[in-house]
GROMACS .gro file of C-alpha atoms in nm:
model
  242
    1MET     CA    1   0.000   0.000   0.000
    2TYR     CA    2   0.279   0.243   0.093
    3PHE     CA    3   0.469   0.161  -0.225
    4ASN     CA    4   0.163   0.229  -0.440
    5HIS     CA    5   0.105   0.560  -0.260
    6PHE     CA    6   0.470   0.661  -0.315
    7LYS     CA    7   0.450   0.559  -0.681
    8GLY     CA    8   0.137   0.768  -0.731
    9PHE     CA    9   0.297   1.068  -0.560
   10ALA     CA   10   0.608   1.039  -0.779
   11LEU     CA   11   0.392   1.014  -1.092
   12ASN     CA   12   0.192   1.322  -0.995
   13ALA     CA   13   0.514   1.514  -0.928
   14PHE     CA   14   0.648   1.413  -1.270
   15VAL     CA   15   0.325   1.525  -1.439
   16ARG     CA   16   0.333   1.858  -1.257
   17LYS     CA   17   0.697   1.914  -1.350
   18THR     CA   18   0.633   1.822  -1.714
   19LEU     CA   19   0.330   2.051  -1.726
   20ARG     CA   20   0.533   2.333  -1.571
   21ILE     CA   21   0.809   2.292  -1.830
   22PHE     CA   22   0.552   2.285  -2.109
   23LEU     CA   23   0.387   2.604  -1.985
   24TRP     CA   24   0.722   2.780  -1.950
   25ALA     CA   25   0.822   2.673  -2.303
   26THR     CA   26   0.485   2.782  -2.444
   27GLY     CA   27   0.510   3.117  -2.268
   28ALA     CA   28   0.864   3.170  -2.396
   29LEU     CA   29   0.754   3.083  -2.751
   30ILE     CA   30   0.458   3.323  -2.732
   31LEU     CA   31   0.688   3.596  -2.600
   32LEU     CA   32   0.934   3.530  -2.884
   33TRP     CA   33   0.651   3.549  -3.140
   34MET     CA   34   0.533   3.879  -2.990
   35MET     CA   35   0.886   4.019  -3.017
   36ILE     CA   36   0.911   3.904  -3.381
   37TRP     CA   37   0.569   4.050  -3.463
   38ALA     CA   38   0.668   4.382  -3.302
   39TYR     CA   39   1.002   4.378  -3.486
   40VAL     CA   40   0.834   4.318  -3.823
   41PHE     CA   41   0.561   4.575  -3.754
   42ILE     CA   42   0.811   4.844  -3.655
   43ASN     CA   43   1.056   4.766  -3.936
   44LYS     CA   44   0.801   4.687  -4.209
   45LYS     CA   45   0.921   4.950  -4.456
   46ASP     CA   46   1.283   4.856  -4.403
   47LEU     CA   47   1.207   4.485  -4.446
   48ILE     CA   48   1.013   4.547  -4.767
   49SER     CA   49   1.306   4.752  -4.893
   50LYS     CA   50   1.552   4.474  -4.803
   51VAL     CA   51   1.339   4.208  -4.974
   52ASN     CA   52   1.307   4.429  -5.281
   53THR     CA   53   1.679   4.498  -5.291
   54THR     CA   54   1.775   4.132  -5.244
   55LEU     CA   55   1.538   4.007  -5.514
   56THR     CA   56   1.625   4.288  -5.754
   57THR     CA   57   1.995   4.216  -5.713
   58ARG     CA   58   1.948   3.846  -5.773
   59LEU     CA   59   1.695   3.863  -6.053
   60ARG     CA   60   1.795   4.187  -6.226
   61GLY     CA   61   1.445   4.322  -6.276
   62SER     CA   62   1.178   4.554  -6.141
   63ILE     CA   63   0.999   4.420  -5.832
   64THR     CA   64   0.713   4.574  -5.638
   65ILE     CA   65   0.551   4.450  -5.316
   66GLU     CA   66   0.228   4.611  -5.200
   67ASP     CA   67   0.243   4.495  -4.839
   68LEU     CA   68   0.432   4.272  -4.597
   69GLU     CA   69   0.317   4.130  -4.266
   70PRO     CA   70   0.428   3.855  -4.029
   71SER     CA   71   0.248   3.521  -4.044
   72LEU     CA   72   0.323   3.352  -3.714
   73PHE     CA   73   0.053   3.089  -3.670
   74SER     CA   74  -0.011   2.953  -4.020
   75SER     CA   75   0.344   2.819  -4.046
   76PHE     CA   76   0.394   2.702  -3.686
   77PRO     CA   77   0.657   2.647  -3.555
   78SER     CA   78   0.834   2.853  -3.823
   79VAL     CA   79   0.800   3.227  -3.870
   80SER     CA   80   0.690   3.356  -4.209
   81LEU     CA   81   0.654   3.684  -4.390
   82GLN     CA   82   0.351   3.720  -4.615
   83LEU     CA   83   0.394   3.943  -4.919
   84THR     CA   84   0.081   4.076  -5.087
   85ASN     CA   85   0.046   4.160  -5.458
   86VAL     CA   86   0.398   4.084  -5.574
   87LEU     CA   87   0.488   4.195  -5.927
   88VAL     CA   88   0.810   4.121  -6.118
   89ARG     CA   89   0.889   4.280  -6.455
   90ASP     CA   90   1.196   4.257  -6.673
   91THR     CA   91   1.355   4.544  -6.864
   92LEU     CA   92   1.180   4.444  -7.189
   93PHE     CA   93   0.827   4.484  -7.050
   94PRO     CA   94   0.754   4.784  -7.282
   95ILE     CA   95   0.815   4.547  -7.577
   96HIS     CA   96   0.628   4.229  -7.481
   97HIS     CA   97   0.385   4.361  -7.213
   98HIS     CA   98   0.398   4.042  -7.004
   99ASP     CA   99   0.472   4.034  -6.630
  100ILE     CA  100   0.726   3.759  -6.570
  101PHE     CA  101   0.575   3.693  -6.228
  102LYS     CA  102   0.257   3.811  -6.061
  103ALA     CA  103   0.114   3.674  -5.736
  104GLY     CA  104  -0.163   3.768  -5.499
  105LYS     CA  105   0.023   3.612  -5.210
  106VAL     CA  106   0.379   3.494  -5.149
  107VAL     CA  107   0.478   3.346  -4.814
  108ILE     CA  108   0.846   3.337  -4.725
  109ARG     CA  109   0.915   3.093  -4.443
  110LEU     CA  110   1.224   3.215  -4.260
  111GLN     CA  111   1.501   3.058  -4.062
  112LEU     CA  112   1.393   3.187  -3.722
  113PHE     CA  113   1.694   3.378  -3.592
  114SER     CA  114   1.809   3.502  -3.934
  115LEU     CA  115   1.527   3.755  -3.911
  116PHE     CA  116   1.733   3.955  -3.662
  117THR     CA  117   2.043   3.959  -3.883
  118GLY     CA  118   2.114   4.191  -4.172
  119SER     CA  119   2.020   3.921  -4.424
  120PRO     CA  120   1.714   3.707  -4.346
  121LYS     CA  121   1.735   3.357  -4.499
  122ALA     CA  122   1.436   3.174  -4.645
  123SER     CA  123   1.381   2.804  -4.582
  124ARG     CA  124   1.070   2.782  -4.805
  125ILE     CA  125   0.882   3.003  -5.051
  126ILE     CA  126   0.509   2.951  -5.114
  127ALA     CA  127   0.330   3.126  -5.402
  128GLU     CA  128  -0.048   3.126  -5.444
  129ASP     CA  129  -0.280   3.263  -5.713
  130ALA     CA  130   0.014   3.347  -5.935
  131SER     CA  131   0.126   3.350  -6.298
  132VAL     CA  132   0.468   3.304  -6.459
  133TYR     CA  133   0.528   3.405  -6.821
  134LEU     CA  134   0.856   3.331  -6.999
  135PHE     CA  135   0.902   3.424  -7.362
  136ARG     CA  136   1.148   3.466  -7.649
  137ASP     CA  137   1.048   3.640  -7.970
  138THR     CA  138   1.177   3.599  -8.325
  139LEU     CA  139   1.423   3.887  -8.276
  140GLY     CA  140   1.589   3.717  -7.979
  141ASN     CA  141   1.429   3.939  -7.713
  142SER     CA  142   1.369   3.730  -7.402
  143ASN     CA  143   1.294   3.758  -7.032
  144GLU     CA  144   1.444   3.417  -6.950
  145TYR     CA  145   1.758   3.580  -6.809
  146MET     CA  146   1.559   3.680  -6.499
  147MET     CA  147   1.532   3.315  -6.398
  148LYS     CA  148   1.911   3.301  -6.367
  149PRO     CA  149   2.042   3.473  -6.051
  150ASN     CA  150   2.335   3.709  -6.088
  151PRO     CA  151   2.654   3.498  -6.080
  152GLY     CA  152   2.870   3.538  -5.772
  153ILE     CA  153   2.615   3.735  -5.572
  154ALA     CA  154   2.490   3.610  -5.238
  155SER     CA  155   2.374   3.794  -4.932
  156ASP     CA  156   2.618   3.609  -4.708
  157GLY     CA  157   2.918   3.702  -4.921
  158SER     CA  158   2.961   3.358  -5.077
  159ARG     CA  159   2.937   3.284  -5.446
  160GLU     CA  160   2.669   3.022  -5.409
  161PHE     CA  161   2.297   3.088  -5.398
  162ILE     CA  162   2.123   2.833  -5.176
  163LEU     CA  163   1.777   2.757  -5.309
  164PRO     CA  164   1.497   2.725  -5.053
  165GLY     CA  165   1.211   2.478  -5.082
  166ILE     CA  166   0.931   2.586  -5.316
  167GLU     CA  167   0.556   2.534  -5.304
  168LEU     CA  168   0.312   2.651  -5.571
  169LYS     CA  169  -0.066   2.665  -5.546
  170LYS     CA  170  -0.290   2.769  -5.834
  171VAL     CA  171  -0.009   2.899  -6.054
  172ARG     CA  172  -0.038   2.950  -6.432
  173LEU     CA  173   0.293   2.880  -6.609
  174THR     CA  174   0.336   2.989  -6.972
  175LEU     CA  175   0.644   2.943  -7.189
  176GLU     CA  176   0.630   3.103  -7.535
  177LEU     CA  177   0.927   3.052  -7.768
  178GLN     CA  178   0.830   3.228  -8.089
  179ASP     CA  179   1.169   3.174  -8.252
  180ARG     CA  180   1.122   2.795  -8.222
  181ASN     CA  181   0.744   2.777  -8.269
  182LYS     CA  182   0.693   2.634  -7.922
  183PHE     CA  183   0.420   2.716  -7.674
  184PHE     CA  184   0.363   2.553  -7.334
  185ASP     CA  185   0.078   2.647  -7.102
  186PHE     CA  186   0.026   2.470  -6.767
  187GLU     CA  187  -0.203   2.527  -6.472
  188ILE     CA  188  -0.020   2.412  -6.161
  189ARG     CA  189  -0.282   2.313  -5.909
  190ARG     CA  190  -0.018   2.220  -5.654
  191LEU     CA  191   0.355   2.159  -5.665
  192THR     CA  192   0.601   2.103  -5.383
  193CYS     CA  193   0.973   2.110  -5.440
  194ASP     CA  194   1.213   2.001  -5.164
  195ILE     CA  195   1.576   2.082  -5.236
  196HIS     CA  196   1.882   1.912  -5.087
  197ASN     CA  197   2.194   2.112  -5.156
  198GLY     CA  198   2.511   1.901  -5.154
  199ASP     CA  199   2.868   2.003  -5.228
  200GLU     CA  200   2.857   1.880  -5.586
  201GLN     CA  201   2.495   1.796  -5.655
  202LEU     CA  202   2.155   1.955  -5.619
  203LYS     CA  203   1.882   1.697  -5.557
  204ILE     CA  204   1.525   1.814  -5.610
  205ARG     CA  205   1.224   1.609  -5.503
  206VAL     CA  206   0.908   1.722  -5.681
  207ARG     CA  207   0.544   1.630  -5.620
  208THR     CA  208   0.301   1.784  -5.864
  209ASP     CA  209  -0.060   1.801  -5.976
  210LEU     CA  210  -0.100   2.010  -6.291
  211PHE     CA  211  -0.335   2.056  -6.584
  212VAL     CA  212  -0.199   2.086  -6.939
  213HIS     CA  213  -0.372   2.355  -7.144
  214GLN     CA  214  -0.124   2.338  -7.432
  215LEU     CA  215   0.194   2.143  -7.503
  216ALA     CA  216   0.298   2.253  -7.851
  217PHE     CA  217   0.648   2.154  -7.963
  218ASN     CA  218   0.561   2.299  -8.304
  219THR     CA  219   0.275   2.548  -8.309
  220ASP     CA  220   0.228   2.496  -8.684
  221LYS     CA  221   0.125   2.135  -8.611
  222GLY     CA  222  -0.091   2.214  -8.311
  223SER     CA  223  -0.073   2.101  -7.950
  224PHE     CA  224   0.080   1.764  -7.866
  225ALA     CA  225  -0.137   1.742  -7.556
  226SER     CA  226  -0.419   1.952  -7.416
  227GLY     CA  227  -0.684   1.909  -7.151
  228LYS     CA  228  -0.474   1.650  -6.965
  229THR     CA  229  -0.398   1.614  -6.595
  230VAL     CA  230  -0.050   1.515  -6.483
  231LYS     CA  231   0.021   1.390  -6.130
  232GLY     CA  232   0.335   1.232  -5.994
  233GLN     CA  233   0.652   1.237  -5.789
  234PHE     CA  234   0.991   1.297  -5.947
  235VAL     CA  235   1.354   1.325  -5.840
  236LEU     CA  236   1.574   1.565  -6.036
  237GLN     CA  237   1.951   1.587  -5.999
  238TYR     CA  238   2.170   1.874  -6.106
  239ASN     CA  239   2.550   1.853  -6.108
  240LYS     CA  240   2.671   2.197  -5.999
  241ILE     CA  241   3.031   2.136  -6.108
  242LYS     CA  242   2.965   2.002  -6.459
   0.00000   0.00000   0.00000
């Protein structure tokens, strides 16, 4: 009887201690979130400017962001910044009149403590209700160069640009190559892209659900496939040295 009483007392003490630790941890996490929210709210203009500068430097184009706000609960336990009405244009926009990228919402999931440094680092980028338009005309004018980051430029001073994970939801992707009579038009319902960055190789795991509007390898002969749904999982490998 005494042993059972002692065992019950020890169990209750353990539960109380565990509950106390949990409450302290939860309180500390809430306090940290409040500090991050206050930091983002106070430094909103500066953060938008930094994001604009970083993306402009990497992509070499015109970028506008209507608003930025912290998203603390939707990405628990990570901290995210939500960008509203993001617009990216290349220098040839007056010629072709197509935005290379336009999104109602872009969520940048951040490495927690990098937010307090001079160069916040993204662990994942999520784009929703967006469109991407790449083109090349018969004169050789193209906006494809914007998909290639400036060589040798990285916010941490290194030459390598570390790609974050990517997630797309309801994104229209169009690729028009007039000089080669090719036209591709996809509606990406959902795509997740997890990237493992090794010393020599980039391994990309892709899960996708997309709808093919047009897949024309030669526009004179019509579309190779249209009105088709494509679902699957793929592993892509890119050798960074070769």
